[in-house]
PDB file of C-alpha atoms and ligand atoms in Angstrom:
ATOM      1  CA  UNK A   1     -43.304  54.504 100.489  1.00 46.00           C
ATOM      2  CA  UNK A   2     -45.799  52.443  98.550  1.00 52.00           C
ATOM      3  CA  UNK A   3     -46.076  55.248  96.078  1.00 49.00           C
ATOM      4  CA  UNK A   4     -42.443  54.915  95.386  1.00 49.00           C
ATOM      5  CA  UNK A   5     -42.809  51.177  94.856  1.00 44.00           C
ATOM      6  CA  UNK A   6     -45.720  51.672  92.501  1.00 39.00           C
ATOM      7  CA  UNK A   7     -43.854  54.288  90.568  1.00 41.00           C
ATOM      8  CA  UNK A   8     -40.899  52.045  90.406  1.00 43.00           C
ATOM      9  CA  UNK A   9     -43.002  49.161  89.113  1.00 37.00           C
ATOM     10  CA  UNK A  10     -44.585  51.389  86.524  1.00 42.00           C
ATOM     11  CA  UNK A  11     -41.262  52.649  85.397  1.00 42.00           C
ATOM     12  CA  UNK A  12     -39.848  49.148  85.171  1.00 43.00           C
ATOM     13  CA  UNK A  13     -42.941  47.937  83.411  1.00 46.00           C
ATOM     14  CA  UNK A  14     -42.733  50.836  81.031  1.00 45.00           C
ATOM     15  CA  UNK A  15     -39.168  50.057  80.307  1.00 40.00           C
ATOM     16  CA  UNK A  16     -39.952  46.417  79.629  1.00 39.00           C
ATOM     17  CA  UNK A  17     -42.855  47.353  77.351  1.00 41.00           C
ATOM     18  CA  UNK A  18     -40.732  49.856  75.558  1.00 44.00           C
ATOM     19  CA  UNK A  19     -38.003  47.333  75.081  1.00 44.00           C
ATOM     20  CA  UNK A  20     -40.354  44.680  73.817  1.00 47.00           C
ATOM     21  CA  UNK A  21     -42.100  47.053  71.416  1.00 46.00           C
ATOM     22  CA  UNK A  22     -38.975  48.654  70.203  1.00 43.00           C
ATOM     23  CA  UNK A  23     -37.420  45.348  69.625  1.00 47.00           C
ATOM     24  CA  UNK A  24     -39.610  44.317  66.802  1.00 48.00           C
ATOM     25  CA  UNK A  25     -37.656  41.459  65.635  1.00 50.00           C
ATOM     26  CA  UNK A  26     -37.026  42.309  62.110  1.00 44.00           C
ATOM     27  CA  UNK A  27     -33.878  40.431  62.427  1.00 43.00           C
ATOM     28  CA  UNK A  28     -32.813  39.119  59.128  1.00 43.00           C
ATOM     29  CA  UNK A  29     -30.737  36.342  60.320  1.00 44.00           C
ATOM     30  CA  UNK A  30     -28.600  35.717  57.378  1.00 42.00           C
ATOM     31  CA  UNK A  31     -27.523  32.222  57.885  1.00 44.00           C
ATOM     32  CA  UNK A  32     -24.474  32.014  55.844  1.00 46.00           C
ATOM     33  CA  UNK A  33     -25.159  28.595  54.484  1.00 42.00           C
ATOM     34  CA  UNK A  34     -21.975  26.806  54.208  1.00 45.00           C
ATOM     35  CA  UNK A  35     -23.480  23.820  52.532  1.00 41.00           C
ATOM     36  CA  UNK A  36     -22.339  20.328  52.454  1.00 45.00           C
ATOM     37  CA  UNK A  37     -18.739  20.094  51.478  1.00 42.00           C
ATOM     38  CA  UNK A  38     -18.173  18.699  48.036  1.00 45.00           C
ATOM     39  CA  UNK A  39     -15.545  16.156  48.572  1.00 43.00           C
ATOM     40  CA  UNK A  40     -13.475  15.518  45.526  1.00 41.00           C
ATOM     41  CA  UNK A  41     -13.967  11.969  44.531  1.00 46.00           C
ATOM     42  CA  UNK A  42     -10.899  10.657  42.831  1.00 42.00           C
ATOM     43  CA  UNK A  43     -11.610   9.240  39.411  1.00 44.00           C
ATOM     44  CA  UNK A  44      -8.729   6.958  38.865  1.00 40.00           C
ATOM     45  CA  UNK A  45      -9.383   5.182  35.599  1.00 42.00           C
ATOM     46  CA  UNK A  46      -6.173   3.854  34.211  1.00 40.00           C
ATOM     47  CA  UNK A  47      -5.596   4.076  30.485  1.00 42.00           C
ATOM     48  CA  UNK A  48      -5.070   0.487  29.727  1.00 40.00           C
ATOM     49  CA  UNK A  49      -3.281  -0.180  26.477  1.00 42.00           C
ATOM     50  CA  UNK A  50      -4.466  -3.245  24.721  1.00 43.00           C
ATOM     51  CA  UNK A  51      -1.049  -4.600  24.028  1.00 44.00           C
ATOM     52  CA  UNK A  52      -1.898  -7.095  21.354  1.00 51.00           C
ATOM     53  CA  UNK A  53       0.336  -5.848  18.545  1.00 64.00           C
ATOM     54  CA  UNK A  54       3.904  -4.853  19.091  1.00 77.00           C
ATOM     55  CA  UNK A  55       3.737  -2.114  16.471  1.00 91.00           C
ATOM     56  CA  UNK A  56       5.731  -1.592  13.294  1.00 96.00           C
ATOM     57  CA  UNK A  57       9.050  -3.360  13.089  1.00 97.00           C
ATOM     58  CA  UNK A  58      12.215  -2.680  11.149  1.00 98.00           C
ATOM     59  CA  UNK A  59      14.096  -5.334   9.213  1.00 98.00           C
ATOM     60  CA  UNK A  60      17.466  -5.151   7.564  1.00 98.00           C
ATOM     61  CA  UNK A  61      18.488  -6.639   4.238  1.00 98.00           C
ATOM     62  CA  UNK A  62      22.237  -6.795   3.823  1.00 98.00           C
ATOM     63  CA  UNK A  63      23.634  -6.123   0.368  1.00 98.00           C
ATOM     64  CA  UNK A  64      26.831  -7.695  -0.852  1.00 98.00           C
ATOM     65  CA  UNK A  65      28.272  -7.810  -4.335  1.00 98.00           C
ATOM     66  CA  UNK A  66      26.634 -11.202  -4.769  1.00 97.00           C
ATOM     67  CA  UNK A  67      23.135 -10.068  -3.824  1.00 98.00           C
ATOM     68  CA  UNK A  68      20.634  -9.618  -1.032  1.00 98.00           C
ATOM     69  CA  UNK A  69      20.480 -11.380   2.311  1.00 98.00           C
ATOM     70  CA  UNK A  70      17.936 -12.537   3.176  1.00 98.00           C
ATOM     71  CA  UNK A  71      16.814 -12.880  -0.391  1.00 98.00           C
ATOM     72  CA  UNK A  72      13.196 -13.326   0.750  1.00 98.00           C
ATOM     73  CA  UNK A  73      11.793 -11.540   3.759  1.00 98.00           C
ATOM     74  CA  UNK A  74       8.290 -11.768   5.240  1.00 98.00           C
ATOM     75  CA  UNK A  75       6.961  -8.742   7.113  1.00 98.00           C
ATOM     76  CA  UNK A  76       3.670  -7.136   8.159  1.00 97.00           C
ATOM     77  CA  UNK A  77       2.021  -3.999   6.757  1.00 97.00           C
ATOM     78  CA  UNK A  78       3.622  -0.885   8.199  1.00 97.00           C
ATOM     79  CA  UNK A  79       6.992  -2.532   8.766  1.00 98.00           C
ATOM     80  CA  UNK A  80      10.161  -0.909   7.487  1.00 98.00           C
ATOM     81  CA  UNK A  81      12.951  -2.550   5.551  1.00 98.00           C
ATOM     82  CA  UNK A  82      16.448  -1.133   5.482  1.00 98.00           C
ATOM     83  CA  UNK A  83      18.821  -2.134   2.678  1.00 98.00           C
ATOM     84  CA  UNK A  84      22.385  -1.589   3.742  1.00 98.00           C
ATOM     85  CA  UNK A  85      25.204  -1.936   1.276  1.00 98.00           C
ATOM     86  CA  UNK A  86      28.087  -3.905   2.740  1.00 98.00           C
ATOM     87  CA  UNK A  87      29.459  -4.646  -0.703  1.00 98.00           C
ATOM     88  CA  UNK A  88      32.132  -2.883  -2.735  1.00 98.00           C
ATOM     89  CA  UNK A  89      29.995  -2.036  -5.741  1.00 98.00           C
ATOM     90  CA  UNK A  90      27.021   0.303  -5.829  1.00 98.00           C
ATOM     91  CA  UNK A  91      23.589  -1.240  -5.510  1.00 98.00           C
ATOM     92  CA  UNK A  92      20.234   0.294  -6.450  1.00 98.00           C
ATOM     93  CA  UNK A  93      17.291  -1.579  -4.861  1.00 98.00           C
ATOM     94  CA  UNK A  94      14.067  -0.975  -6.749  1.00 98.00           C
ATOM     95  CA  UNK A  95      10.662  -2.501  -7.324  1.00 98.00           C
ATOM     96  CA  UNK A  96      10.096  -4.861 -10.250  1.00 98.00           C
ATOM     97  CA  UNK A  97       9.944  -4.619 -13.186  1.00 98.00           C
ATOM     98  CA  UNK A  98      13.218  -3.511 -14.588  1.00 98.00           C
ATOM     99  CA  UNK A  99      13.568  -0.899 -15.986  1.00 98.00           C
ATOM    100  CA  UNK A 100      10.308   0.909 -15.141  1.00 98.00           C
ATOM    101  CA  UNK A 101       9.901  -0.127 -11.455  1.00 98.00           C
ATOM    102  CA  UNK A 102       6.112   0.179 -11.510  1.00 98.00           C
ATOM    103  CA  UNK A 103       4.938  -3.057  -9.883  1.00 98.00           C
ATOM    104  CA  UNK A 104       4.746  -1.777  -6.329  1.00 98.00           C
ATOM    105  CA  UNK A 105       1.660   0.536  -6.153  1.00 98.00           C
ATOM    106  CA  UNK A 106       2.604   4.137  -6.817  1.00 98.00           C
ATOM    107  CA  UNK A 107       6.173   3.366  -7.734  1.00 98.00           C
ATOM    108  CA  UNK A 108       7.759   4.493 -10.983  1.00 98.00           C
ATOM    109  CA  UNK A 109      11.378   5.232 -11.783  1.00 98.00           C
ATOM    110  CA  UNK A 110      10.173   8.426 -13.443  1.00 98.00           C
ATOM    111  CA  UNK A 111       9.198   9.731  -9.965  1.00 98.00           C
ATOM    112  CA  UNK A 112      12.854   9.687  -8.943  1.00 98.00           C
ATOM    113  CA  UNK A 113      13.999  13.254  -8.486  1.00 98.00           C
ATOM    114  CA  UNK A 114      10.475  14.476  -7.723  1.00 98.00           C
ATOM    115  CA  UNK A 115       8.680  15.176  -4.455  1.00 97.00           C
ATOM    116  CA  UNK A 116       7.286  11.657  -4.584  1.00 97.00           C
ATOM    117  CA  UNK A 117      10.705  10.066  -4.495  1.00 97.00           C
ATOM    118  CA  UNK A 118      10.485   9.289  -0.787  1.00 94.00           C
ATOM    119  CA  UNK A 119       7.168   7.476  -1.172  1.00 96.00           C
ATOM    120  CA  UNK A 120       8.118   4.901  -3.780  1.00 98.00           C
ATOM    121  CA  UNK A 121       9.806   1.538  -3.568  1.00 98.00           C
ATOM    122  CA  UNK A 122      12.936   2.723  -5.340  1.00 98.00           C
ATOM    123  CA  UNK A 123      16.241   3.882  -3.895  1.00 98.00           C
ATOM    124  CA  UNK A 124      16.480   6.161  -6.951  1.00 98.00           C
ATOM    125  CA  UNK A 125      20.272   5.936  -6.882  1.00 98.00           C
ATOM    126  CA  UNK A 126      23.087   3.523  -6.415  1.00 98.00           C
ATOM    127  CA  UNK A 127      23.930   3.039  -2.752  1.00 98.00           C
ATOM    128  CA  UNK A 128      27.650   3.293  -2.107  1.00 98.00           C
ATOM    129  CA  UNK A 129      29.375   1.095   0.417  1.00 98.00           C
ATOM    130  CA  UNK A 130      27.967   1.839   3.856  1.00 98.00           C
ATOM    131  CA  UNK A 131      24.893   3.638   2.537  1.00 98.00           C
ATOM    132  CA  UNK A 132      21.369   2.482   3.213  1.00 98.00           C
ATOM    133  CA  UNK A 133      17.845   2.914   1.939  1.00 98.00           C
ATOM    134  CA  UNK A 134      14.643   2.508   3.955  1.00 98.00           C
ATOM    135  CA  UNK A 135      11.123   1.842   2.721  1.00 98.00           C
ATOM    136  CA  UNK A 136       7.872   1.280   4.622  1.00 98.00           C
ATOM    137  CA  UNK A 137       5.630  -1.387   3.124  1.00 98.00           C
ATOM    138  CA  UNK A 138       1.926  -0.710   3.530  1.00 97.00           C
ATOM    139  CA  UNK A 139       0.647  -2.841   0.671  1.00 98.00           C
ATOM    140  CA  UNK A 140      -0.020  -6.536   1.188  1.00 98.00           C
ATOM    141  CA  UNK A 141       1.541  -8.750  -1.456  1.00 98.00           C
ATOM    142  CA  UNK A 142       4.747 -10.315  -2.721  1.00 98.00           C
ATOM    143  CA  UNK A 143       6.973  -7.561  -4.006  1.00 98.00           C
ATOM    144  CA  UNK A 144       9.896  -8.502  -6.182  1.00 98.00           C
ATOM    145  CA  UNK A 145      12.800  -6.149  -6.469  1.00 98.00           C
ATOM    146  CA  UNK A 146      16.195  -6.029  -8.101  1.00 98.00           C
ATOM    147  CA  UNK A 147      19.412  -4.057  -8.293  1.00 98.00           C
ATOM    148  CA  UNK A 148      18.823  -1.564 -11.061  1.00 98.00           C
ATOM    149  CA  UNK A 149      22.566  -1.503 -11.764  1.00 98.00           C
ATOM    150  CA  UNK A 150      22.869  -5.301 -11.893  1.00 98.00           C
ATOM    151  CA  UNK A 151      19.379  -6.512 -12.705  1.00 98.00           C
ATOM    152  CA  UNK A 152      20.284 -10.149 -12.203  1.00 98.00           C
ATOM    153  CA  UNK A 153      20.502  -9.516  -8.447  1.00 98.00           C
ATOM    154  CA  UNK A 154      17.007 -10.026  -7.082  1.00 98.00           C
ATOM    155  CA  UNK A 155      14.964 -10.491  -3.957  1.00 98.00           C
ATOM    156  CA  UNK A 156      11.445 -10.124  -2.654  1.00 98.00           C
ATOM    157  CA  UNK A 157       9.531  -8.737   0.276  1.00 98.00           C
ATOM    158  CA  UNK A 158       6.403 -10.625   1.286  1.00 98.00           C
ATOM    159  CA  UNK A 159       3.920  -8.420   3.130  1.00 98.00           C
ATOM    160  CA  UNK A 160       1.343 -10.521   4.952  1.00 97.00           C
ATOM    161  CA  UNK A 161      -1.658  -9.042   6.695  1.00 92.00           C
ATOM    162  CA  UNK A 162      -1.602  -9.324  10.459  1.00 73.00           C
ATOM    163  CA  UNK A 163      -3.377 -12.371  11.815  1.00 64.00           C
ATOM    164  CA  UNK A 164      -4.658 -11.971  15.353  1.00 60.00           C
TER     165      UNK A 164
HETATM  166 CU1  LIG B   1      15.615  -1.566 -12.705  1.00 87.74          CU
END
């Protein structure tokens, strides 16, 4: 009876030893590191527009058979002026001086009919009733103009630099 108990103890002990030895913990515990979550921080920086200038403006000069209205117009660089013919006769707005039209920088009646026609202060033709001509003034100064078809009809555009 005691022999059986001893044998049993030995067997159990052997099993425990075997288990402990065989279980050499070479366990590579791969800790799947789910690191600290990167919370998306909202970067809400509004694009503030410094609304100091209202931008380029457009002015209209009305043409009648008796001339331009207003005859003198003050604008800022980059503004546009539209001449609209409400008269019965044709009208050809163009930079001084008649007949060469060279006072406004870059302008010259000889550029009419060329690729530069759209960049000069010169309608380059008589505007019929209801027609208009637009020019953007970038140069500061007082710019006289006239009707090339009736050179006694005159006006001027005064371009003043922007004062903040
Ligand atoms: Cu002229």
